[in-house]
Amino acid sequence: MKYDFDKLIDRRGTACVKWDLCPAPDVLPLWVADMDFEAAPCIREALQRRLDHGVFGYVTLPSSYYRALQWWYERYGWTIVRDHVVHTIGVVPALAAIVKALTKPGDAVLLQSPVYNCFFSCITGAGCEVVDSPLVYKAATYHIDFEDLKRKAANPRVKLMLLCNPHNPAGRVWTEEELHRVGEICERNGVFVVSDEIHNGLAMPGHRYTPYATMGFQHFATCVSPSKSFNIAGLQNAAMVIPDDEAREKIATQIQDLEIGIVNPFGVVAFEAAYSPEGAEWLAQLNEYIYANYCHLRQFFADHLPELTVTRLEGTYLVWVECSALGFSDSKALEAALQQKARVWFNAGQMYAPQGSQFLRINIACPRAILTEALTRFHAYVRA
């Protein structure tokens, strides 16, 4: 492998959310969606060139930024029209701005739990009601309950649907057929689809990311960024692609009103470097490593903790583990116990839905030595 993902990097003392918020220095953090790998060399080299320039004033988006965005998604069959792009500092601010722009307090917004916790806060923060069409957990994976989705989307108060593609934390990479059925239901009921596709570069072997935008519908907004796939979230750069002229105007106005459209010179450079042939090569090898980590974890559980169920990972680097056999009534208590006694930090599943009370989310985007040590500690705690 050309890139060294086994390299151990001490991130403590760098104001790092993942490591420096640990309750003690010996706790291993496998929680927040942040990788412990160095950024791709092409990104670091581009940032160094920008740093060497020495002036870091206000910047605008160059044509090369849009060309990089278009090139990257052409690889997935999606032709992005430059005039449909609205820039912002991150996908979560984008989601919040879209909900505020396209709803009024008292409206309802549809989602599919368990799902990224910020979906809930984006909806309630806009004064809207959360309408949940829960995913169905069966045979260690999740499925869409299309009959339930039809019923929920038919509610006249439902104005938007927040779609997670690929899905965090369910680990699903939605198929073309599934996405098309979702789109048909939403179009039929006048529900605008907001697709969070921040994990799109992280499809595991045997699975291919399909942009919702390629389904042929018009009433949607897709939020993208290289931040998760390339571990550059701190550089704060994201794009929304919105073909619907009226919706795009409302969303752009909301972005301007919230002052969350000001570009970061380093974020622009990193965005372009990531969405390049060199970035694609690095990402392909990253995904091989992450999938090997997943296989390692799955085998560890099979050998040592067979009573726990590891959900199938099709995409992301976040593994969803069903832990009801451990006898905890809620995963928040289990998360706390693991921090205190096992010295590991996994996410409690309740962050992502009430039905996540028997699940943990484990971030495997780390050197295998760290993953192995965390799993060993977890096993020792369970068997103690």
mmCIF file of N, CA and C in Angstrom, residues 301-302 305-310 321-326 360 378 382:
data_model
loop_
_atom_site.group_PDB
_atom_site.id
_atom_site.type_symbol
_atom_site.label_atom_id
_atom_site.label_comp_id
_atom_site.label_asym_id
_atom_site.label_seq_id
_atom_site.Cartn_x
_atom_site.Cartn_y
_atom_site.Cartn_z
ATOM 1 N N PHE A 301 -15.234 -9.870 17.055
ATOM 2 C CA PHE A 301 -16.515 -10.119 17.730
ATOM 3 C C PHE A 301 -16.946 -11.567 17.565
ATOM 4 N N ALA A 302 -16.763 -12.116 16.390
ATOM 5 C CA ALA A 302 -17.134 -13.516 16.161
ATOM 6 C C ALA A 302 -16.353 -14.446 17.071
ATOM 7 N N LEU A 305 -16.802 -12.156 21.200
ATOM 8 C CA LEU A 305 -18.073 -11.596 21.688
ATOM 9 C C LEU A 305 -19.202 -11.971 20.731
ATOM 10 N N PRO A 306 -19.409 -13.263 20.510
ATOM 11 C CA PRO A 306 -20.397 -13.687 19.500
ATOM 12 C C PRO A 306 -21.832 -13.333 19.848
ATOM 13 N N GLU A 307 -22.089 -12.987 21.099
ATOM 14 C CA GLU A 307 -23.449 -12.624 21.489
ATOM 15 C C GLU A 307 -23.836 -11.220 21.019
ATOM 16 N N LEU A 308 -22.869 -10.431 20.550
ATOM 17 C CA LEU A 308 -23.141 -9.092 20.041
ATOM 18 C C LEU A 308 -23.200 -9.133 18.516
ATOM 19 N N THR A 309 -24.076 -8.318 17.938
ATOM 20 C CA THR A 309 -24.296 -8.348 16.493
ATOM 21 C C THR A 309 -23.676 -7.125 15.836
ATOM 22 N N VAL A 310 -22.774 -7.366 14.911
ATOM 23 C CA VAL A 310 -22.130 -6.292 14.143
ATOM 24 C C VAL A 310 -22.953 -6.048 12.879
ATOM 25 N N VAL A 321 -23.183 -1.554 16.413
ATOM 26 C CA VAL A 321 -23.136 -2.856 17.083
ATOM 27 C C VAL A 321 -24.298 -2.979 18.055
ATOM 28 N N GLU A 322 -25.055 -4.062 17.924
ATOM 29 C CA GLU A 322 -26.206 -4.333 18.802
ATOM 30 C C GLU A 322 -25.709 -5.060 20.044
ATOM 31 N N CYS A 323 -25.960 -4.460 21.233
ATOM 32 C CA CYS A 323 -25.341 -4.904 22.487
ATOM 33 C C CYS A 323 -26.351 -5.311 23.553
ATOM 34 N N SER A 324 -27.562 -5.664 23.171
ATOM 35 C CA SER A 324 -28.586 -5.977 24.171
ATOM 36 C C SER A 324 -28.166 -7.111 25.102
ATOM 37 N N ALA A 325 -27.306 -8.020 24.632
ATOM 38 C CA ALA A 325 -26.876 -9.150 25.451
ATOM 39 C C ALA A 325 -26.082 -8.716 26.679
ATOM 40 N N LEU A 326 -25.605 -7.471 26.686
ATOM 41 C CA LEU A 326 -24.830 -6.994 27.826
ATOM 42 C C LEU A 326 -25.711 -6.587 28.995
ATOM 43 N N LEU A 360 -24.176 0.510 20.106
ATOM 44 C CA LEU A 360 -23.019 1.387 20.176
ATOM 45 C C LEU A 360 -22.556 1.686 18.753
ATOM 46 N N PHE A 378 -12.505 -3.518 25.474
ATOM 47 C CA PHE A 378 -13.956 -3.760 25.507
ATOM 48 C C PHE A 378 -14.232 -5.204 25.901
ATOM 49 N N VAL A 382 -16.274 -6.685 29.224
ATOM 50 C CA VAL A 382 -17.465 -7.526 29.112
ATOM 51 C C VAL A 382 -17.283 -8.849 29.845
#
